[in-house]
mmCIF file of C-alpha atoms in Angstrom:
data_model
loop_
_atom_site.group_PDB
_atom_site.id
_atom_site.type_symbol
_atom_site.label_atom_id
_atom_site.label_comp_id
_atom_site.label_asym_id
_atom_site.label_seq_id
_atom_site.Cartn_x
_atom_site.Cartn_y
_atom_site.Cartn_z
ATOM 1 C CA MET A 194 0.021 -0.347 -0.293
ATOM 2 C CA THR A 195 1.267 3.842 -0.533
ATOM 3 C CA THR A 196 0.673 6.803 1.810
ATOM 4 C CA LYS A 197 -2.788 7.953 -0.414
ATOM 5 C CA ASP A 198 -3.759 4.494 0.484
ATOM 6 C CA TYR A 199 -4.429 6.220 4.195
ATOM 7 C CA ALA A 200 -6.737 8.372 5.340
ATOM 8 C CA LEU A 201 -3.907 8.703 9.151
ATOM 9 C CA GLU A 202 -0.293 8.119 9.217
ATOM 10 C CA ALA A 203 2.004 8.444 12.745
ATOM 11 C CA ARG A 204 5.267 8.479 12.293
ATOM 12 C CA SER A 205 8.649 8.412 14.939
ATOM 13 C CA LEU A 206 5.630 9.738 16.800
ATOM 14 C CA GLN A 207 7.039 10.671 20.259
ATOM 15 C CA LEU A 208 4.377 11.420 23.213
ATOM 16 C CA THR A 209 4.659 12.993 26.988
ATOM 17 C CA TYR A 210 2.360 13.898 29.876
ATOM 18 C CA GLY A 211 4.887 15.613 32.348
ATOM 19 C CA GLU A 212 8.456 13.765 32.198
ATOM 20 C CA THR A 213 6.361 10.716 31.743
ATOM 21 C CA THR A 214 6.671 9.234 28.042
ATOM 22 C CA ILE A 215 3.842 7.463 27.091
ATOM 23 C CA PHE A 216 5.031 6.320 23.039
ATOM 24 C CA GLU A 217 8.061 6.613 21.821
ATOM 25 C CA SER A 218 9.478 6.914 18.029
ATOM 26 C CA LEU A 219 5.516 4.809 17.268
ATOM 27 C CA HIS A 220 4.724 3.920 13.580
ATOM 28 C CA LEU A 221 0.748 3.583 12.407
ATOM 29 C CA GLN A 222 -0.915 3.886 9.175
ATOM 30 C CA ILE A 223 -4.471 3.711 9.382
ATOM 31 C CA PRO A 224 -5.939 2.844 6.221
ATOM 32 C CA LYS A 225 -8.123 4.649 4.008
ATOM 33 C CA GLY A 226 -12.115 3.902 3.700
ATOM 34 C CA LYS A 227 -12.031 1.773 6.965
ATOM 35 C CA ILE A 228 -13.571 1.892 10.448
ATOM 36 C CA THR A 229 -10.316 0.770 12.336
ATOM 37 C CA VAL A 230 -10.885 0.041 16.559
ATOM 38 C CA PHE A 231 -7.809 1.040 19.732
ATOM 39 C CA ILE A 232 -8.427 -1.970 22.103
ATOM 40 C CA GLY A 233 -6.103 -2.034 25.466
ATOM 41 C CA SER A 234 -6.511 -1.524 28.625
ATOM 42 C CA ASN A 235 -7.529 0.475 30.935
ATOM 43 C CA GLY A 236 -4.633 3.571 30.813
ATOM 44 C CA CYS A 237 -2.728 1.844 28.108
ATOM 45 C CA GLY A 238 -2.494 5.351 25.775
ATOM 46 C CA LYS A 239 -5.432 4.066 23.580
ATOM 47 C CA SER A 240 -7.506 7.935 24.159
ATOM 48 C CA THR A 241 -4.222 9.623 24.393
ATOM 49 C CA LEU A 242 -3.115 7.548 20.669
ATOM 50 C CA LEU A 243 -6.550 8.966 19.763
ATOM 51 C CA ARG A 244 -5.538 12.812 20.398
ATOM 52 C CA SER A 245 -2.488 13.137 19.282
ATOM 53 C CA LEU A 246 -4.118 11.628 15.236
ATOM 54 C CA ALA A 247 -7.028 14.484 15.857
ATOM 55 C CA ARG A 248 -4.159 17.383 16.251
ATOM 56 C CA LEU A 249 -5.240 17.919 20.144
ATOM 57 C CA MET A 250 -2.695 15.986 21.372
ATOM 58 C CA LYS A 251 0.955 18.085 20.199
ATOM 59 C CA PRO A 252 3.156 15.692 20.548
ATOM 60 C CA THR A 253 6.913 15.570 22.104
ATOM 61 C CA SER A 254 8.875 14.452 18.243
ATOM 62 C CA GLY A 255 7.931 13.262 15.581
ATOM 63 C CA SER A 256 4.709 13.920 12.715
ATOM 64 C CA ILE A 257 1.123 12.812 12.037
ATOM 65 C CA VAL A 258 0.362 13.005 8.665
ATOM 66 C CA LEU A 259 -3.783 13.765 7.602
ATOM 67 C CA ASP A 260 -4.678 12.679 3.448
ATOM 68 C CA SER A 261 -0.834 13.554 2.737
ATOM 69 C CA HIS A 262 -0.228 16.863 3.898
ATOM 70 C CA GLU A 263 1.488 16.785 7.720
ATOM 71 C CA ILE A 264 -0.617 17.721 9.968
ATOM 72 C CA ALA A 265 0.730 21.318 11.548
ATOM 73 C CA LYS A 266 1.057 23.115 8.627
ATOM 74 C CA LEU A 267 -2.922 22.849 7.996
ATOM 75 C CA SER A 268 -5.188 24.946 9.564
ATOM 76 C CA THR A 269 -7.456 24.553 11.889
ATOM 77 C CA LYS A 270 -10.167 25.600 8.841
ATOM 78 C CA GLU A 271 -8.717 22.858 7.428
ATOM 79 C CA VAL A 272 -7.545 19.939 10.008
ATOM 80 C CA ALA A 273 -12.312 20.481 10.906
ATOM 81 C CA LYS A 274 -13.014 19.864 7.111
ATOM 82 C CA ARG A 275 -11.030 16.842 6.830
ATOM 83 C CA MET A 276 -11.073 14.985 9.849
ATOM 84 C CA ALA A 277 -13.884 15.275 13.330
ATOM 85 C CA ILE A 278 -13.739 13.864 16.809
ATOM 86 C CA LEU A 279 -15.418 13.378 19.469
ATOM 87 C CA PRO A 280 -13.862 13.020 22.814
ATOM 88 C CA GLN A 281 -14.071 11.179 25.818
ATOM 89 C CA GLY A 282 -17.017 13.142 27.711
ATOM 90 C CA PRO A 283 -17.685 16.274 25.914
ATOM 91 C CA THR A 284 -19.638 18.897 28.251
ATOM 92 C CA ALA A 285 -21.877 21.905 26.580
ATOM 93 C CA PRO A 286 -22.359 25.077 27.868
ATOM 94 C CA GLU A 287 -25.595 24.635 29.752
ATOM 95 C CA GLY A 288 -28.982 26.074 28.162
ATOM 96 C CA LEU A 289 -27.641 24.470 24.858
ATOM 97 C CA THR A 290 -29.833 22.757 22.468
ATOM 98 C CA VAL A 291 -29.660 20.258 21.085
ATOM 99 C CA ARG A 292 -29.741 22.017 17.422
ATOM 100 C CA GLN A 293 -27.546 24.620 18.735
ATOM 101 C CA LEU A 294 -25.225 22.289 19.235
ATOM 102 C CA VAL A 295 -25.289 20.250 16.544
ATOM 103 C CA LYS A 296 -25.592 23.276 14.589
ATOM 104 C CA GLN A 297 -21.586 23.702 15.916
ATOM 105 C CA GLY A 298 -20.757 20.751 13.250
ATOM 106 C CA ARG A 299 -20.660 23.390 10.538
ATOM 107 C CA TYR A 300 -18.245 26.287 11.806
ATOM 108 C CA PRO A 301 -15.725 25.130 9.234
ATOM 109 C CA TYR A 302 -17.947 25.776 6.213
ATOM 110 C CA GLN A 303 -17.989 29.774 7.762
ATOM 111 C CA SER A 304 -16.652 32.486 7.385
ATOM 112 C CA TRP A 305 -17.335 36.092 6.829
ATOM 113 C CA LEU A 306 -18.424 35.647 2.947
ATOM 114 C CA GLN A 307 -19.573 32.470 3.844
ATOM 115 C CA GLN A 308 -22.745 32.295 5.844
ATOM 116 C CA TRP A 309 -25.846 30.010 6.349
ATOM 117 C CA SER A 310 -26.992 28.346 3.736
ATOM 118 C CA ALA A 311 -29.192 25.665 2.860
ATOM 119 C CA GLU A 312 -26.772 22.988 2.511
ATOM 120 C CA ASP A 313 -25.883 24.116 6.820
ATOM 121 C CA GLU A 314 -29.540 23.482 7.450
ATOM 122 C CA ASN A 315 -30.095 20.274 5.379
ATOM 123 C CA LYS A 316 -26.692 18.285 6.603
ATOM 124 C CA VAL A 317 -27.496 19.114 10.274
ATOM 125 C CA MET A 318 -30.875 17.148 10.141
ATOM 126 C CA ARG A 319 -29.758 14.941 7.935
ATOM 127 C CA ALA A 320 -28.013 14.344 11.550
ATOM 128 C CA LEU A 321 -29.967 14.189 13.581
ATOM 129 C CA GLU A 322 -32.956 11.399 11.848
ATOM 130 C CA LEU A 323 -29.853 9.581 11.174
ATOM 131 C CA THR A 324 -28.935 10.187 14.994
ATOM 132 C CA ASN A 325 -33.015 9.316 16.185
ATOM 133 C CA MET A 326 -32.550 12.734 18.014
ATOM 134 C CA LEU A 327 -35.414 15.056 16.124
ATOM 135 C CA GLU A 328 -37.438 14.772 18.605
ATOM 136 C CA TYR A 329 -35.066 16.516 21.083
ATOM 137 C CA ILE A 330 -33.802 19.041 19.145
ATOM 138 C CA ASP A 331 -34.861 21.279 20.696
ATOM 139 C CA ARG A 332 -34.407 20.235 24.219
ATOM 140 C CA THR A 333 -31.510 21.172 26.446
ATOM 141 C CA VAL A 334 -28.306 18.984 26.124
ATOM 142 C CA ASP A 335 -28.337 18.647 30.088
ATOM 143 C CA SER A 336 -32.399 17.943 30.631
ATOM 144 C CA LEU A 337 -30.707 14.628 28.563
ATOM 145 C CA SER A 338 -30.103 11.289 29.600
ATOM 146 C CA GLY A 339 -26.701 9.610 29.157
ATOM 147 C CA GLY A 340 -27.435 7.752 25.919
ATOM 148 C CA GLN A 341 -29.597 10.472 24.585
ATOM 149 C CA ARG A 342 -27.114 13.770 24.882
ATOM 150 C CA GLN A 343 -24.042 11.067 23.554
ATOM 151 C CA ARG A 344 -26.156 10.556 20.379
ATOM 152 C CA ALA A 345 -26.649 14.619 20.028
ATOM 153 C CA TRP A 346 -22.857 14.540 20.359
ATOM 154 C CA ILE A 347 -22.030 12.572 18.087
ATOM 155 C CA ALA A 348 -24.594 13.583 15.167
ATOM 156 C CA MET A 349 -22.549 17.533 15.819
ATOM 157 C CA THR A 350 -19.546 15.381 14.844
ATOM 158 C CA LEU A 351 -21.576 13.080 12.481
ATOM 159 C CA ALA A 352 -23.090 17.641 10.615
ATOM 160 C CA GLN A 353 -19.276 18.610 10.513
ATOM 161 C CA ASP A 354 -19.545 15.746 7.206
ATOM 162 C CA THR A 355 -15.732 15.169 7.247
ATOM 163 C CA PRO A 356 -14.228 12.376 4.705
ATOM 164 C CA THR A 357 -12.820 10.686 8.531
ATOM 165 C CA LEU A 358 -14.391 10.636 11.746
ATOM 166 C CA LEU A 359 -11.663 9.895 15.278
ATOM 167 C CA LEU A 360 -14.276 8.599 18.485
ATOM 168 C CA ASP A 361 -12.881 8.540 21.859
ATOM 169 C CA GLU A 362 -15.590 5.303 23.282
ATOM 170 C CA PRO A 363 -18.404 6.730 20.640
ATOM 171 C CA THR A 364 -20.798 3.709 23.389
ATOM 172 C CA THR A 365 -20.066 5.443 27.006
ATOM 173 C CA TYR A 366 -23.843 5.499 28.557
ATOM 174 C CA LEU A 367 -25.666 4.181 26.269
ATOM 175 C CA ASP A 368 -27.647 0.372 26.850
ATOM 176 C CA LEU A 369 -27.009 -2.412 24.201
ATOM 177 C CA THR A 370 -29.817 -1.198 22.251
ATOM 178 C CA HIS A 371 -28.400 2.394 21.544
ATOM 179 C CA GLN A 372 -24.845 0.737 21.328
ATOM 180 C CA VAL A 373 -25.821 -2.015 18.400
ATOM 181 C CA GLU A 374 -27.960 1.328 16.644
ATOM 182 C CA VAL A 375 -24.030 4.262 17.169
ATOM 183 C CA LEU A 376 -21.950 1.682 15.854
ATOM 184 C CA ASP A 377 -24.359 0.134 13.245
ATOM 185 C CA LEU A 378 -24.840 4.081 11.439
ATOM 186 C CA LEU A 379 -20.961 4.381 12.023
ATOM 187 C CA PHE A 380 -21.330 0.781 8.828
ATOM 188 C CA GLU A 381 -23.086 1.884 7.359
ATOM 189 C CA LEU A 382 -21.208 5.699 6.949
ATOM 190 C CA ASN A 383 -18.106 3.638 5.848
ATOM 191 C CA GLU A 384 -20.555 1.807 3.713
ATOM 192 C CA LYS A 385 -21.976 3.421 2.087
ATOM 193 C CA GLU A 386 -19.745 6.661 2.384
ATOM 194 C CA HIS A 387 -16.172 5.429 1.958
ATOM 195 C CA ARG A 388 -15.906 7.255 5.300
ATOM 196 C CA THR A 389 -12.794 7.210 7.482
ATOM 197 C CA ILE A 390 -13.952 6.087 10.575
ATOM 198 C CA VAL A 391 -10.476 5.170 13.826
ATOM 199 C CA MET A 392 -12.545 4.525 17.335
ATOM 200 C CA VAL A 393 -11.447 3.690 20.797
ATOM 201 C CA LEU A 394 -13.436 0.583 22.297
ATOM 202 C CA HIS A 395 -13.293 -2.234 24.942
ATOM 203 C CA ASP A 396 -16.015 -4.473 23.748
ATOM 204 C CA ILE A 397 -13.449 -7.139 22.174
ATOM 205 C CA ASN A 398 -16.777 -9.135 20.614
ATOM 206 C CA LEU A 399 -18.016 -5.248 19.076
ATOM 207 C CA ALA A 400 -14.345 -5.036 17.767
ATOM 208 C CA CYS A 401 -13.962 -7.386 16.640
ATOM 209 C CA ARG A 402 -17.386 -7.333 15.009
ATOM 210 C CA TYR A 403 -17.451 -4.145 13.085
ATOM 211 C CA ALA A 404 -13.447 -3.164 12.725
ATOM 212 C CA HIS A 405 -11.743 -4.986 9.765
ATOM 213 C CA HIS A 406 -8.770 -3.486 11.316
ATOM 214 C CA ILE A 407 -8.264 -4.293 14.959
ATOM 215 C CA VAL A 408 -4.672 -2.018 16.535
ATOM 216 C CA THR A 409 -4.496 -3.229 19.806
ATOM 217 C CA ILE A 410 -1.519 -0.993 22.293
ATOM 218 C CA LYS A 411 0.285 -2.713 25.462
ATOM 219 C CA GLN A 412 3.225 -0.309 27.402
ATOM 220 C CA GLY A 413 2.693 2.501 25.193
ATOM 221 C CA SER A 414 3.285 0.292 21.624
ATOM 222 C CA VAL A 415 1.507 -1.334 19.411
ATOM 223 C CA TYR A 416 0.834 -5.226 20.496
ATOM 224 C CA ALA A 417 -0.350 -6.670 16.830
ATOM 225 C CA GLU A 418 -2.821 -5.209 14.017
ATOM 226 C CA GLY A 419 -4.992 -6.626 11.162
ATOM 227 C CA GLN A 420 -8.004 -7.700 10.483
ATOM 228 C CA PRO A 421 -9.545 -9.397 13.889
ATOM 229 C CA GLU A 422 -9.690 -12.675 12.659
ATOM 230 C CA ASP A 423 -6.727 -12.662 11.983
ATOM 231 C CA ILE A 424 -5.260 -11.297 15.319
ATOM 232 C CA VAL A 425 -7.157 -11.983 18.083
ATOM 233 C CA ASN A 426 -6.626 -14.799 20.143
ATOM 234 C CA GLU A 427 -6.477 -16.734 23.681
ATOM 235 C CA GLN A 428 -2.451 -15.326 23.409
ATOM 236 C CA LEU A 429 -3.341 -11.713 22.909
ATOM 237 C CA LEU A 430 -6.079 -11.472 24.975
ATOM 238 C CA ARG A 431 -4.204 -13.354 28.017
ATOM 239 C CA GLU A 432 -1.056 -10.367 26.574
ATOM 240 C CA VAL A 433 -3.003 -7.091 26.575
ATOM 241 C CA PHE A 434 -5.093 -8.094 29.170
ATOM 242 C CA GLY A 435 -3.892 -9.917 31.560
ATOM 243 C CA MET A 436 -7.165 -12.066 30.906
ATOM 244 C CA GLU A 437 -7.379 -15.753 30.627
ATOM 245 C CA CYS A 438 -10.607 -16.284 28.233
ATOM 246 C CA GLN A 439 -12.028 -18.868 24.710
ATOM 247 C CA VAL A 440 -11.430 -16.986 21.521
ATOM 248 C CA THR A 441 -14.240 -18.895 19.064
ATOM 249 C CA SER A 442 -17.017 -17.954 15.989
ATOM 250 C CA ASP A 443 -19.513 -15.961 16.747
ATOM 251 C CA PRO A 444 -22.249 -17.881 15.409
ATOM 252 C CA ILE A 445 -23.807 -15.340 14.034
ATOM 253 C CA PHE A 446 -21.219 -13.367 11.894
ATOM 254 C CA GLY A 447 -18.854 -15.466 12.143
ATOM 255 C CA THR A 448 -15.952 -12.829 13.670
ATOM 256 C CA PRO A 449 -13.443 -13.139 16.974
ATOM 257 C CA MET A 450 -16.181 -14.069 19.585
ATOM 258 C CA CYS A 451 -14.590 -13.896 23.678
ATOM 259 C CA ILE A 452 -15.382 -15.453 26.290
ATOM 260 C CA PRO A 453 -13.831 -14.551 29.682
ATOM 261 C CA PHE A 454 -12.620 -17.384 32.425
ATOM 262 C CA GLY A 455 -13.547 -16.585 35.332
ATOM 263 C CA LYS A 456 -16.618 -17.111 38.198
ATOM 264 C CA GLY A 457 -20.531 -17.414 37.265
ATOM 265 C CA ARG A 458 -23.543 -19.373 38.151
ATOM 266 C CA ARG A 459 -23.392 -22.713 35.633
ATOM 267 C CA LEU A 460 -26.365 -23.642 35.373
ATOM 268 C CA GLN A 461 -26.340 -27.402 36.401
ATOM 269 C CA THR A 462 -27.403 -29.716 34.107
ATOM 270 C CA LYS A 463 -29.053 -32.685 35.744
ATOM 271 C CA ALA A 464 -28.269 -36.622 34.698
ATOM 272 C CA PRO A 465 -30.944 -38.642 33.293
ATOM 273 C CA ILE A 466 -32.282 -41.690 35.910
ATOM 274 C CA THR A 467 -31.369 -44.386 34.756
ATOM 275 C CA GLN A 468 -33.507 -47.561 35.678
ATOM 276 C CA ARG A 469 -33.152 -50.619 37.685
#
């Protein structure tokens, strides 16, 4: 694959917090038009890496390349037209309505010469429709449930209408039904519009189901990356998560499915009574 086949690249990337080095000389390539998911144990640096790819965190050294351009050399608006980021746990000003929040996704397209247009309005309404948030359009964000609030933020990200989306734990606060709805939505955006999607997910089984490409992070480095069916196995989960489990095939999707060992209620099968 050539550079043009990658939406994002990290080249010799070093990231530090104070005197602590999180990543050192990291090389990473995100395939264009695919769904990539970062997995790893808590505190391994998944969210830090995602933030650095979005230019929310300045690397100590090395570079991030977005669509063959060094991201540090692009203007903020240019980056925002190419890539949208939904960080973990975003907050909105008190009293902001869902409509007002989602409209902020159109900020990169506004200027003195280009004010709010019919296209902007259509993008906002389409994003609200896709996330099933139209009925909450005039509600304040702080009056919503956690799941509704998360969908409002996802709608804002979609309204930005970028070819690349970065989402840090987009299923946070969502029940299982809405987790699948959000991931199905992102999957459809990838399938129909060929958007590049990069996510941090904690649920390994959902990561395997939706990702074309998985990046497994351990102690500030990439432990393994590739298609889920090629890399997710018992050894990887033991080494990365310290978890003993069985990996089998999902009976519906055929993707790797992790069954962790541990204590739990076991159904006892009664032995048949034999006649003497």
